[in-house]
Amino acid sequence: MARLSKEERKVSIMTKALELFSKEGFYQTTMPAIAEKIGMSVGNLYNYFTSKEMLAKDLILYIANILGEEIRRINESPMSTQEKIEAIVHMYFKIAKDRPETIEYFLRVYLSNREVFQNSCEGMICVSAFVTEMMIFFEEGVRSGDLRDQDFFSAFGLFMGYLGGMVFINGENILPKPLESYEHTIAENIYYALKSR
Amino acid sequence: MPSNPAKLKVIWLQGITCNGNTHSFLNDPALGTLLETIEFIHHPLLPCQKTLKDLVKKVPKSDVLIFEGAYSAPFERAGVEMRTLLPALAHKAKHIISMGSCASFGGIFKENDPEHISGIVFDKENGSGPLKAMQEKVITLSGCPAHPKWLSFVIDMISAGREILVDEFRRPKELYAYLVHNGCLRNEYFEWKVDSERFGTKEGCLFYAQGCQGPYTHGSCNKILWNDVSSKTRSGTPCVGCTEPAFPKRDLFTTKTYMSIPSEMPLGIPKRSYLALAGAAKSFHIKRLEERLIDDHA
Ligand code: SF4
Ligand code: SF4
């Protein structure tokens, strides 16, 4: 097998660390536990990430980039605003299903342990790739006359809070039906809540 | 001793105007010096050789024709319609200066009769004014009013026989290549997205809350200060974009936004990059920029 480059190795460490963090939470997960899971020495792990905080920061950047790229693809497609909402809901739930650790990390580590991210991830810096695409989605929606003009965060909170909430209660096994079966009605609700009157 | 170079012979002609550019000109602290290099064949307010009536009787040659005010073909001066008078004087002038936004693009007066009122070369951004064919000799000094130093700069360049580089609207690049945003003392507030909530304060950027057009407006107002001391943005009022062909825009004191995002990006900045930076900047809190610069109650 060809040797992995440092970058590839980093990504593979992040993938494993993501699983641990999202399951155990930030404080329960230790660098030795991560090293053990990957099968490398703790010393070597520190060659890639100088601290647990740095690793946590890189993970949120990594996830924000994944989400940002997906939404950018949707933003740049010729769909209507309503279809874009469907596509974003679908994309978000699909990631929650296929790679649940990404969304879990976002909700359970990034949003719940703000103190960890205070120093290197002030405000929206680390999630900028994702928030910027949401800004563009909303801006274009209002510009085209489909969505109502309002403060960005009121709209952003409604959209992302709804999706995050659904993924969260799904994770708690509260939903009677599979998450994807709610996609259409959720997208419709979001559209009706935000559309211009 | 070298003999004094001949003074430039200048005609100042007014179209439909509020006299704003004349006032601006008369307020130039360096007016005295300027008058040593030029001589008015005709000026509406200053002592000069010829009256308007003399001008129309025998159209004189000039080095510079300065036109102030908007153009309307049937508008009369000394009983002669502009459609006749302006081209006649223009043909006999070596250089023409369109002084102020009305002469340049139609300006405020165009709002009253958009169909028939225009600038002398440009009608808003379209090059369809009456002097279009001789635009090569026209220098545009847009502004409401134009800064007197912009005029003396052009006059100095003409008397020195220097070439004046111009932009697509024939505005001298030396004066209009900058944005009003450039040189504004509030740039740091703009970068960190700290807004000024009202006029007249020293703190905050006037872009989001007051409609400042500085990032879209070509002009040197924050480099060549007004009365040598100030500018709109320095005194706490937004730039209204008076040097641009689109002036006056509607809703002068608002920046149009869609979901809190400006509908037009600052000139030359791609939307994604601007939003990524603006979003990040907005989430910082910089105490120094959120405080009064001078605390009245300290
Ligand atoms: S006040 Fe206007 S010119 Fe000054 S920084 Fe803000 S936007 Fe730019
Ligand atoms: S600051 Fe703006 S509005 Fe004021 S004179 Fe300059 S260009 Fe015109």
Short mmCIF file of C-alpha atoms and ligand atoms in Angstrom, two decimals:
data_model
loop_
_atom_site.label_atom_id
_atom_site.label_comp_id
_atom_site.label_asym_id
_atom_site.label_seq_id
_atom_site.Cartn_x
_atom_site.Cartn_y
_atom_site.Cartn_z
CA MET A 1 0.00 0.00 0.00
CA ALA A 2 1.30 3.42 -0.89
CA ARG A 3 2.36 5.60 2.04
CA LEU A 4 -0.17 8.25 2.97
CA SER A 5 0.85 11.89 2.67
CA LYS A 6 0.79 14.00 5.83
CA GLU A 7 -2.46 15.63 4.71
CA GLU A 8 -4.14 12.30 3.99
CA ARG A 9 -2.95 10.99 7.32
CA LYS A 10 -4.41 14.05 9.01
CA VAL A 11 -7.78 13.46 7.39
CA SER A 12 -7.77 9.85 8.50
CA ILE A 13 -6.99 10.90 12.07
CA MET A 14 -9.77 13.47 11.93
CA THR A 15 -12.27 10.90 10.74
CA LYS A 16 -11.55 8.66 13.71
CA ALA A 17 -11.39 11.54 16.18
CA LEU A 18 -14.72 12.77 14.90
CA GLU A 19 -16.34 9.46 15.82
CA LEU A 20 -14.97 9.61 19.33
CA PHE A 21 -15.77 13.26 19.96
CA SER A 22 -19.30 12.99 18.65
CA LYS A 23 -20.01 9.90 20.75
CA GLU A 24 -18.21 10.77 23.97
CA GLY A 25 -18.27 14.56 23.93
CA PHE A 26 -15.29 16.89 24.03
CA TYR A 27 -14.17 16.47 27.63
CA GLN A 28 -14.56 12.69 27.81
CA THR A 29 -12.39 12.19 24.74
CA THR A 30 -8.68 12.26 25.47
CA MET A 31 -5.69 12.45 23.14
CA PRO A 32 -4.47 9.01 24.34
CA ALA A 33 -7.92 7.55 23.57
CA ILE A 34 -7.78 9.01 20.07
CA ALA A 35 -4.23 7.75 19.55
CA GLU A 36 -5.27 4.31 20.68
CA LYS A 37 -8.24 4.22 18.34
CA ILE A 38 -6.02 5.14 15.39
CA GLY A 39 -3.28 2.81 16.45
CA MET A 40 -0.52 5.39 16.78
CA SER A 41 1.51 6.66 19.68
CA VAL A 42 0.31 9.72 21.58
CA GLY A 43 3.61 11.42 20.78
CA ASN A 44 3.08 10.87 17.09
CA LEU A 45 -0.48 12.19 17.29
CA TYR A 46 0.89 15.43 18.70
CA ASN A 47 3.00 15.73 15.54
CA TYR A 48 -0.21 16.22 13.63
CA PHE A 49 -2.21 18.24 16.13
CA THR A 50 -0.50 20.28 18.80
CA SER A 51 -3.46 20.08 21.21
CA LYS A 52 -6.93 18.65 21.59
CA GLU A 53 -8.31 22.18 21.04
CA MET A 54 -6.45 22.48 17.73
CA LEU A 55 -7.81 19.14 16.62
CA ALA A 56 -11.32 20.21 17.63
CA LYS A 57 -10.90 23.42 15.64
CA ASP A 58 -9.67 21.61 12.54
CA LEU A 59 -12.66 19.30 12.78
CA ILE A 60 -15.17 22.10 12.77
CA LEU A 61 -13.41 23.74 9.83
CA TYR A 62 -13.47 20.41 8.03
CA ILE A 63 -17.21 19.94 8.62
CA ALA A 64 -18.07 23.52 7.75
CA ASN A 65 -16.19 23.06 4.48
CA ILE A 66 -18.07 19.88 3.65
CA LEU A 67 -21.42 21.55 4.32
CA GLY A 68 -20.31 24.75 2.58
CA GLU A 69 -19.31 22.90 -0.57
CA GLU A 70 -22.61 21.01 -0.69
CA ILE A 71 -24.64 24.20 -0.32
CA ARG A 72 -22.47 26.00 -2.83
CA ARG A 73 -23.28 23.29 -5.37
CA ILE A 74 -26.98 23.83 -4.66
CA ASN A 75 -26.63 27.63 -4.79
CA GLU A 76 -24.98 27.42 -8.18
CA SER A 77 -27.58 25.08 -9.68
CA PRO A 78 -30.47 26.48 -11.70
CA MET A 79 -33.14 25.36 -9.19
CA SER A 80 -35.92 27.57 -7.84
CA THR A 81 -35.65 28.83 -4.25
CA GLN A 82 -38.19 26.25 -3.10
CA GLU A 83 -36.29 23.43 -4.80
CA LYS A 84 -33.08 24.66 -3.23
CA ILE A 85 -34.66 24.44 0.22
CA GLU A 86 -35.65 20.83 -0.55
CA ALA A 87 -32.12 20.12 -1.73
CA ILE A 88 -30.53 21.64 1.38
CA VAL A 89 -32.86 19.71 3.70
CA HIS A 90 -32.16 16.53 1.77
CA MET A 91 -28.41 17.09 1.82
CA TYR A 92 -28.38 17.82 5.55
CA PHE A 93 -30.43 14.76 6.47
CA LYS A 94 -28.39 12.57 4.13
CA ILE A 95 -25.18 13.63 5.83
CA ALA A 96 -26.87 13.09 9.21
CA LYS A 97 -27.71 9.56 8.08
CA ASP A 98 -24.55 8.56 6.20
CA ARG A 99 -22.04 10.38 8.36
CA PRO A 100 -23.91 11.07 11.58
CA GLU A 101 -20.70 11.96 13.39
CA THR A 102 -20.36 15.20 11.39
CA ILE A 103 -23.72 16.65 12.41
CA GLU A 104 -23.41 15.25 15.91
CA TYR A 105 -20.06 16.96 16.28
CA PHE A 106 -21.54 20.21 15.10
CA LEU A 107 -24.41 20.03 17.56
CA ARG A 108 -22.85 18.28 20.55
CA VAL A 109 -19.31 19.51 20.49
CA TYR A 110 -19.15 22.79 18.57
CA LEU A 111 -22.43 24.33 19.72
CA SER A 112 -22.37 22.87 23.24
CA ASN A 113 -18.78 23.59 24.21
CA ARG A 114 -18.35 27.17 23.03
CA GLU A 115 -15.59 27.79 25.58
CA VAL A 116 -13.32 25.35 23.75
CA PHE A 117 -13.61 27.31 20.54
CA GLN A 118 -13.36 30.76 22.01
CA ASN A 119 -9.71 31.39 21.34
CA SER A 120 -9.16 30.17 17.83
CA CYS A 121 -12.71 30.10 16.50
CA GLU A 122 -14.26 33.36 17.62
CA GLY A 123 -17.72 34.03 16.35
CA MET A 124 -18.32 32.49 12.97
CA ILE A 125 -14.74 32.23 11.73
CA CYS A 126 -14.53 28.44 11.77
CA VAL A 127 -17.97 27.90 10.27
CA SER A 128 -17.63 30.72 7.76
CA ALA A 129 -17.55 28.40 4.73
CA PHE A 130 -20.99 27.14 5.66
CA VAL A 131 -22.55 30.39 6.91
CA THR A 132 -21.35 32.28 3.82
CA GLU A 133 -23.17 29.85 1.54
CA MET A 134 -26.32 30.18 3.62
CA MET A 135 -26.00 33.97 3.33
CA ILE A 136 -25.77 33.64 -0.43
CA PHE A 137 -28.76 31.30 -0.50
CA PHE A 138 -30.88 33.79 1.46
CA GLU A 139 -29.62 36.84 -0.39
CA GLU A 140 -30.50 35.32 -3.74
CA GLY A 141 -33.85 34.14 -2.45
CA VAL A 142 -34.79 37.68 -1.39
CA ARG A 143 -33.31 39.26 -4.51
CA SER A 144 -35.42 37.02 -6.73
CA GLY A 145 -38.53 38.00 -4.77
CA ASP A 146 -39.15 34.48 -3.43
CA LEU A 147 -38.19 35.10 0.20
CA ARG A 148 -39.19 37.85 2.59
CA ASP A 149 -36.56 40.45 3.45
CA GLN A 150 -35.67 40.24 7.13
CA ASP A 151 -32.68 40.03 9.42
CA PHE A 152 -30.35 37.28 8.30
CA PHE A 153 -30.12 35.56 11.68
CA SER A 154 -33.89 35.33 12.13
CA ALA A 155 -34.08 33.38 8.91
CA PHE A 156 -30.88 31.41 9.46
CA GLY A 157 -32.00 30.35 12.95
CA LEU A 158 -35.35 29.20 11.67
CA PHE A 159 -33.82 27.11 8.90
CA MET A 160 -30.84 25.58 10.69
CA GLY A 161 -32.51 25.35 14.09
CA TYR A 162 -35.31 23.30 12.57
CA LEU A 163 -32.91 20.91 10.83
CA GLY A 164 -30.64 20.60 13.86
CA GLY A 165 -33.62 19.95 16.09
CA MET A 166 -34.95 17.20 13.84
CA VAL A 167 -31.58 15.49 13.67
CA PHE A 168 -31.27 15.77 17.43
CA ILE A 169 -34.64 14.16 18.21
CA ASN A 170 -33.97 11.56 15.58
CA GLY A 171 -30.73 10.73 17.40
CA GLU A 172 -32.74 10.33 20.60
CA ASN A 173 -34.92 7.79 18.77
CA ILE A 174 -38.04 9.84 19.33
CA LEU A 175 -39.17 10.03 15.72
CA PRO A 176 -41.69 7.32 14.77
CA LYS A 177 -40.68 7.35 11.09
CA PRO A 178 -37.27 7.51 9.41
CA LEU A 179 -35.84 11.02 9.20
CA GLU A 180 -35.91 11.21 5.40
CA SER A 181 -39.67 10.67 5.30
CA TYR A 182 -40.08 14.14 6.85
CA GLU A 183 -37.93 15.89 4.26
CA HIS A 184 -40.67 17.10 2.00
CA THR A 185 -42.97 18.53 4.68
CA ILE A 186 -40.05 20.12 6.50
CA ALA A 187 -38.86 21.80 3.33
CA GLU A 188 -42.38 22.98 2.67
CA ASN A 189 -42.70 24.40 6.19
CA ILE A 190 -39.42 26.25 5.85
CA TYR A 191 -40.44 27.64 2.51
CA TYR A 192 -43.83 28.84 3.78
CA ALA A 193 -42.27 30.35 6.86
CA LEU A 194 -39.74 32.34 4.85
CA LYS A 195 -41.48 33.10 1.60
CA SER A 196 -42.58 36.59 0.65
CA ARG A 197 -46.22 37.36 1.06
CA MET B 1 13.79 87.40 -16.98
CA PRO B 2 11.34 85.13 -18.78
CA SER B 3 8.20 86.94 -19.77
CA ASN B 4 4.98 85.87 -18.06
CA PRO B 5 3.23 83.12 -20.02
CA ALA B 6 -0.03 84.29 -21.55
CA LYS B 7 -3.03 83.75 -19.33
CA LEU B 8 -5.49 81.05 -20.38
CA LYS B 9 -8.63 82.58 -21.83
CA VAL B 10 -11.63 81.02 -20.14
CA ILE B 11 -15.37 81.20 -20.69
CA TRP B 12 -17.72 80.04 -17.92
CA LEU B 13 -21.14 79.26 -19.34
CA GLN B 14 -24.14 78.15 -17.33
CA GLY B 15 -26.89 75.77 -18.38
CA ILE B 16 -29.67 74.91 -15.95
CA THR B 17 -27.96 75.32 -12.63
CA CYS B 18 -28.21 76.14 -8.94
CA ASN B 19 -24.84 77.97 -9.08
CA GLY B 20 -23.35 75.35 -6.76
CA ASN B 21 -20.16 74.88 -8.77
CA THR B 22 -19.68 78.62 -9.05
CA HIS B 23 -19.98 78.89 -5.28
CA SER B 24 -17.60 76.03 -4.78
CA PHE B 25 -15.14 77.74 -7.12
CA LEU B 26 -15.44 81.11 -5.36
CA ASN B 27 -14.70 79.38 -2.07
CA ASP B 28 -11.37 78.03 -3.24
CA PRO B 29 -8.78 79.43 -0.81
CA ALA B 30 -6.33 79.46 -3.73
CA LEU B 31 -8.63 81.41 -6.04
CA GLY B 32 -6.30 84.40 -6.05
CA THR B 33 -3.39 82.37 -7.34
CA LEU B 34 -5.53 80.66 -9.93
CA LEU B 35 -6.70 84.00 -11.28
CA GLU B 36 -3.08 84.84 -12.01
CA THR B 37 -3.00 82.08 -14.63
CA ILE B 38 -6.43 82.51 -16.16
CA GLU B 39 -8.46 85.34 -17.48
CA PHE B 40 -12.22 85.18 -17.84
CA ILE B 41 -13.59 86.29 -21.15
CA HIS B 42 -16.91 85.68 -19.47
CA HIS B 43 -17.96 84.58 -16.02
CA PRO B 44 -21.48 85.01 -14.60
CA LEU B 45 -20.28 86.56 -11.32
CA LEU B 46 -16.67 87.68 -11.60
CA PRO B 47 -15.58 90.86 -13.39
CA CYS B 48 -14.75 89.98 -16.99
CA GLN B 49 -14.34 91.36 -20.48
CA LYS B 50 -17.60 90.34 -22.08
CA THR B 51 -21.22 90.05 -21.11
CA LEU B 52 -23.37 87.15 -22.25
CA LYS B 53 -24.86 89.42 -24.89
CA ASP B 54 -21.39 90.18 -26.27
CA LEU B 55 -20.71 86.44 -26.37
CA VAL B 56 -23.69 85.65 -28.49
CA LYS B 57 -23.13 88.57 -30.82
CA LYS B 58 -19.66 87.41 -31.81
CA VAL B 59 -18.67 83.95 -30.62
CA PRO B 60 -15.10 84.25 -29.30
CA LYS B 61 -12.29 81.71 -29.29
CA SER B 62 -11.19 80.38 -25.90
CA ASP B 63 -8.61 78.10 -24.36
CA VAL B 64 -11.09 76.60 -21.96
CA LEU B 65 -14.86 76.50 -22.00
CA ILE B 66 -16.27 75.61 -18.60
CA PHE B 67 -19.87 74.49 -18.68
CA GLU B 68 -21.84 74.39 -15.47
CA GLY B 69 -25.39 73.05 -15.18
CA ALA B 70 -27.53 70.61 -17.08
CA TYR B 71 -28.10 70.77 -20.83
CA SER B 72 -31.49 71.25 -22.40
CA ALA B 73 -31.65 72.11 -26.11
CA PRO B 74 -34.32 74.88 -25.94
CA PHE B 75 -32.96 76.48 -22.75
CA GLU B 76 -31.92 80.05 -23.55
CA ARG B 77 -29.07 82.34 -22.53
CA ALA B 78 -29.11 85.91 -23.85
CA GLY B 79 -31.97 84.92 -26.12
CA VAL B 80 -30.07 82.09 -27.83
CA GLU B 81 -30.99 78.45 -27.43
CA MET B 82 -28.40 76.14 -25.92
CA ARG B 83 -28.61 73.87 -28.95
CA THR B 84 -26.99 76.75 -30.89
CA LEU B 85 -24.90 78.51 -28.28
CA LEU B 86 -23.11 75.55 -26.69
CA PRO B 87 -21.82 73.90 -29.89
CA ALA B 88 -20.76 77.30 -31.28
CA LEU B 89 -18.64 78.11 -28.20
CA ALA B 90 -17.44 74.52 -27.95
CA HIS B 91 -16.13 74.51 -31.53
CA LYS B 92 -14.04 77.57 -30.81
CA ALA B 93 -12.66 76.22 -27.50
CA LYS B 94 -9.42 74.23 -27.23
CA HIS B 95 -10.56 72.43 -24.09
CA ILE B 96 -13.94 71.94 -22.47
CA ILE B 97 -14.62 71.20 -18.84
CA SER B 98 -17.94 69.84 -17.76
CA MET B 99 -18.18 71.27 -14.28
CA GLY B 100 -20.34 69.37 -11.80
CA SER B 101 -22.73 66.45 -12.04
CA CYS B 102 -25.47 68.26 -13.98
CA ALA B 103 -23.13 69.26 -16.80
CA SER B 104 -21.54 65.82 -16.70
CA PHE B 105 -24.50 63.45 -16.52
CA GLY B 106 -27.71 65.45 -16.10
CA GLY B 107 -27.63 65.43 -12.29
CA ILE B 108 -30.49 66.67 -10.14
CA PHE B 109 -32.14 68.72 -12.90
CA LYS B 110 -32.54 65.68 -15.08
CA GLU B 111 -34.95 64.27 -12.50
CA ASN B 112 -37.41 66.98 -13.50
CA ASP B 113 -37.40 66.16 -17.20
CA PRO B 114 -35.51 62.92 -17.76
CA GLU B 115 -36.37 62.82 -21.47
CA HIS B 116 -34.91 66.17 -22.47
CA ILE B 117 -32.25 67.06 -19.93
CA SER B 118 -28.74 65.59 -20.05
CA GLY B 119 -25.08 66.30 -19.56
CA ILE B 120 -23.04 67.77 -22.40
CA VAL B 121 -21.37 64.49 -23.38
CA PHE B 122 -23.13 61.93 -21.21
CA ASP B 123 -26.77 61.36 -20.46
CA LYS B 124 -26.40 59.37 -17.25
CA GLU B 125 -23.97 56.70 -18.44
CA ASN B 126 -24.84 56.94 -22.13
CA GLY B 127 -22.57 58.95 -24.37
CA SER B 128 -25.41 60.68 -26.20
CA GLY B 129 -25.08 64.34 -25.21
CA PRO B 130 -24.74 67.27 -27.66
CA LEU B 131 -20.91 67.43 -27.50
CA LYS B 132 -20.45 63.70 -27.98
CA ALA B 133 -18.61 64.22 -31.26
CA MET B 134 -15.97 66.41 -29.63
CA GLN B 135 -15.70 64.43 -26.41
CA GLU B 136 -11.95 64.11 -26.94
CA LYS B 137 -11.53 67.66 -25.76
CA VAL B 138 -13.95 67.38 -22.84
CA ILE B 139 -12.82 66.76 -19.28
CA THR B 140 -15.54 65.63 -16.90
CA LEU B 141 -15.44 67.03 -13.37
CA SER B 142 -18.51 65.41 -11.88
CA GLY B 143 -19.52 66.18 -8.31
CA CYS B 144 -22.36 68.05 -6.71
CA PRO B 145 -20.62 70.43 -6.63
CA ALA B 146 -17.22 69.69 -8.14
CA HIS B 147 -14.34 70.45 -5.80
CA PRO B 148 -12.56 73.73 -6.71
CA LYS B 149 -9.19 72.00 -6.46
CA TRP B 150 -10.24 69.48 -9.08
CA LEU B 151 -10.80 72.42 -11.41
CA SER B 152 -7.49 74.09 -10.58
CA PHE B 153 -5.73 70.76 -11.10
CA VAL B 154 -7.15 70.49 -14.62
CA ILE B 155 -6.42 74.13 -15.40
CA ASP B 156 -2.83 73.71 -14.22
CA MET B 157 -2.42 70.60 -16.36
CA ILE B 158 -3.80 72.44 -19.39
CA SER B 159 -1.57 75.46 -18.89
CA ALA B 160 1.43 73.18 -18.48
CA GLY B 161 0.46 71.36 -21.67
CA ARG B 162 0.37 68.03 -19.85
CA GLU B 163 -1.71 65.06 -20.88
CA ILE B 164 -4.62 64.27 -18.54
CA LEU B 165 -5.39 60.57 -18.26
CA VAL B 166 -9.13 59.98 -18.09
CA ASP B 167 -11.55 57.15 -17.28
CA GLU B 168 -14.53 55.94 -19.34
CA PHE B 169 -16.52 59.05 -18.40
CA ARG B 170 -13.57 61.29 -19.19
CA ARG B 171 -12.91 62.03 -15.52
CA PRO B 172 -9.23 62.63 -14.73
CA LYS B 173 -7.86 59.45 -13.21
CA GLU B 174 -5.61 61.43 -10.94
CA LEU B 175 -8.76 62.67 -9.20
CA TYR B 176 -11.30 59.93 -9.77
CA ALA B 177 -9.40 56.66 -9.77
CA TYR B 178 -9.78 56.45 -5.99
CA LEU B 179 -12.99 55.61 -4.22
CA VAL B 180 -14.34 58.04 -1.64
CA HIS B 181 -14.02 55.03 0.69
CA ASN B 182 -10.28 55.25 0.15
CA GLY B 183 -8.85 57.65 2.68
CA CYS B 184 -12.00 57.68 4.80
CA LEU B 185 -11.10 57.76 8.48
CA ARG B 186 -13.83 55.22 9.16
CA ASN B 187 -12.23 52.36 7.21
CA GLU B 188 -11.39 50.45 10.35
CA TYR B 189 -15.05 50.56 11.37
CA PHE B 190 -16.00 49.33 7.91
CA GLU B 191 -13.59 46.41 8.14
CA TRP B 192 -14.87 45.30 11.53
CA LYS B 193 -18.49 46.07 10.69
CA VAL B 194 -19.15 48.61 13.39
CA ASP B 195 -22.00 50.81 12.24
CA SER B 196 -22.69 54.41 13.04
CA GLU B 197 -26.27 54.72 14.20
CA ARG B 198 -26.68 58.42 13.46
CA PHE B 199 -25.24 61.35 11.56
CA GLY B 200 -22.56 63.62 12.94
CA THR B 201 -20.69 61.20 15.18
CA LYS B 202 -16.98 60.49 14.95
CA GLU B 203 -17.46 56.75 15.46
CA GLY B 204 -18.66 53.97 13.19
CA CYS B 205 -18.99 53.38 9.48
CA LEU B 206 -21.93 54.95 7.66
CA PHE B 207 -22.35 52.18 5.10
CA TYR B 208 -25.02 49.84 6.43
CA ALA B 209 -27.09 52.17 8.57
CA GLN B 210 -26.77 55.51 6.73
CA GLY B 211 -26.41 54.51 3.10
CA CYS B 212 -22.84 55.70 2.56
CA GLN B 213 -21.89 55.32 -1.11
CA GLY B 214 -18.15 55.65 -0.48
CA PRO B 215 -17.33 52.08 -1.55
CA TYR B 216 -19.04 52.64 -4.94
CA THR B 217 -18.07 56.23 -5.66
CA HIS B 218 -15.05 57.46 -7.58
CA GLY B 219 -13.70 60.67 -6.12
CA SER B 220 -10.91 62.09 -4.04
CA CYS B 221 -13.06 63.73 -1.36
CA ASN B 222 -11.17 62.05 1.44
CA LYS B 223 -7.78 62.91 -0.05
CA ILE B 224 -8.33 66.43 -1.30
CA LEU B 225 -10.39 67.70 1.58
CA TRP B 226 -13.16 70.26 1.34
CA ASN B 227 -12.11 73.71 2.55
CA ASP B 228 -8.83 71.96 3.28
CA VAL B 229 -10.29 70.40 6.43
CA SER B 230 -13.13 67.97 5.98
CA SER B 231 -15.32 65.70 3.90
CA LYS B 232 -18.80 64.28 4.24
CA THR B 233 -17.66 61.08 5.86
CA ARG B 234 -15.22 62.88 8.14
CA SER B 235 -17.98 65.08 9.45
CA GLY B 236 -20.30 62.13 9.91
CA THR B 237 -22.62 62.21 6.93
CA PRO B 238 -22.70 59.56 4.26
CA CYS B 239 -21.30 60.09 0.78
CA VAL B 240 -24.26 60.25 -1.58
CA GLY B 241 -22.31 59.18 -4.64
CA CYS B 242 -22.57 62.55 -6.41
CA THR B 243 -19.66 61.94 -8.81
CA GLU B 244 -21.27 58.92 -10.45
CA PRO B 245 -23.60 58.98 -13.47
CA ALA B 246 -26.32 57.25 -11.43
CA PHE B 247 -26.54 60.22 -9.03
CA PRO B 248 -29.00 61.03 -7.53
CA LYS B 249 -30.11 57.59 -6.50
CA ARG B 250 -33.42 57.06 -4.72
CA ASP B 251 -33.37 56.68 -0.95
CA LEU B 252 -30.14 58.59 -0.52
CA PHE B 253 -29.61 57.52 3.05
CA THR B 254 -30.12 53.78 2.82
CA THR B 255 -27.95 50.99 1.52
CA LYS B 256 -30.24 48.47 -0.13
CA THR B 257 -29.87 45.07 1.47
CA TYR B 258 -31.33 41.66 0.92
CA MET B 259 -31.53 39.79 4.22
CA SER B 260 -28.99 42.17 5.77
CA ILE B 261 -26.59 41.63 2.86
CA PRO B 262 -25.78 44.63 0.65
CA SER B 263 -27.43 44.32 -2.75
CA GLU B 264 -24.26 45.63 -4.38
CA MET B 265 -20.82 44.60 -3.28
CA PRO B 266 -18.12 47.26 -2.78
CA LEU B 267 -16.56 47.80 -6.22
CA GLY B 268 -14.43 44.94 -7.47
CA ILE B 269 -15.03 42.57 -4.55
CA PRO B 270 -16.52 39.13 -5.26
CA LYS B 271 -19.65 38.42 -3.23
CA ARG B 272 -18.46 35.18 -1.61
CA SER B 273 -15.21 36.67 -0.41
CA TYR B 274 -16.90 39.79 0.92
CA LEU B 275 -19.51 37.81 2.81
CA ALA B 276 -16.99 35.37 4.28
CA LEU B 277 -14.90 38.25 5.60
CA ALA B 278 -17.84 40.39 6.68
CA GLY B 279 -19.49 37.49 8.51
CA ALA B 280 -16.31 36.74 10.39
CA ALA B 281 -15.59 40.39 11.16
CA LYS B 282 -19.09 40.95 12.46
CA SER B 283 -18.66 38.30 15.10
CA PHE B 284 -15.71 40.05 16.70
CA HIS B 285 -16.18 42.57 19.44
CA ILE B 286 -13.44 45.13 19.59
CA LYS B 287 -13.92 47.28 22.63
CA ARG B 288 -11.87 50.15 21.29
CA LEU B 289 -14.15 50.43 18.25
CA GLU B 290 -17.36 50.15 20.21
CA GLU B 291 -16.56 53.00 22.55
CA ARG B 292 -16.87 56.74 22.06
CA LEU B 293 -13.57 58.18 20.87
CA ILE B 294 -13.94 61.16 23.14
CA ASP B 295 -16.05 60.57 26.21
CA ASP B 296 -17.95 63.76 27.00
CA HIS B 297 -18.59 62.70 30.57
CA ALA B 298 -15.14 61.50 31.53
S1 SF4 C 1 -18.24 55.82 6.10
FE1 SF4 C 1 -18.45 55.35 3.91
S2 SF4 C 1 -16.51 55.86 2.99
FE2 SF4 C 1 -16.19 55.74 5.18
S3 SF4 C 1 -15.53 53.63 5.58
FE3 SF4 C 1 -17.74 53.66 5.83
S4 SF4 C 1 -18.51 53.11 3.80
FE4 SF4 C 1 -16.39 53.71 3.52
S1 SF4 C 2 -18.14 62.59 -0.57
FE1 SF4 C 2 -19.46 61.68 -2.08
S2 SF4 C 2 -21.30 62.98 -2.00
FE2 SF4 C 2 -19.66 64.12 -1.06
S3 SF4 C 2 -18.83 65.36 -2.71
FE3 SF4 C 2 -17.58 63.50 -2.54
S4 SF4 C 2 -18.50 62.15 -4.04
FE4 SF4 C 2 -20.00 63.77 -3.63
#
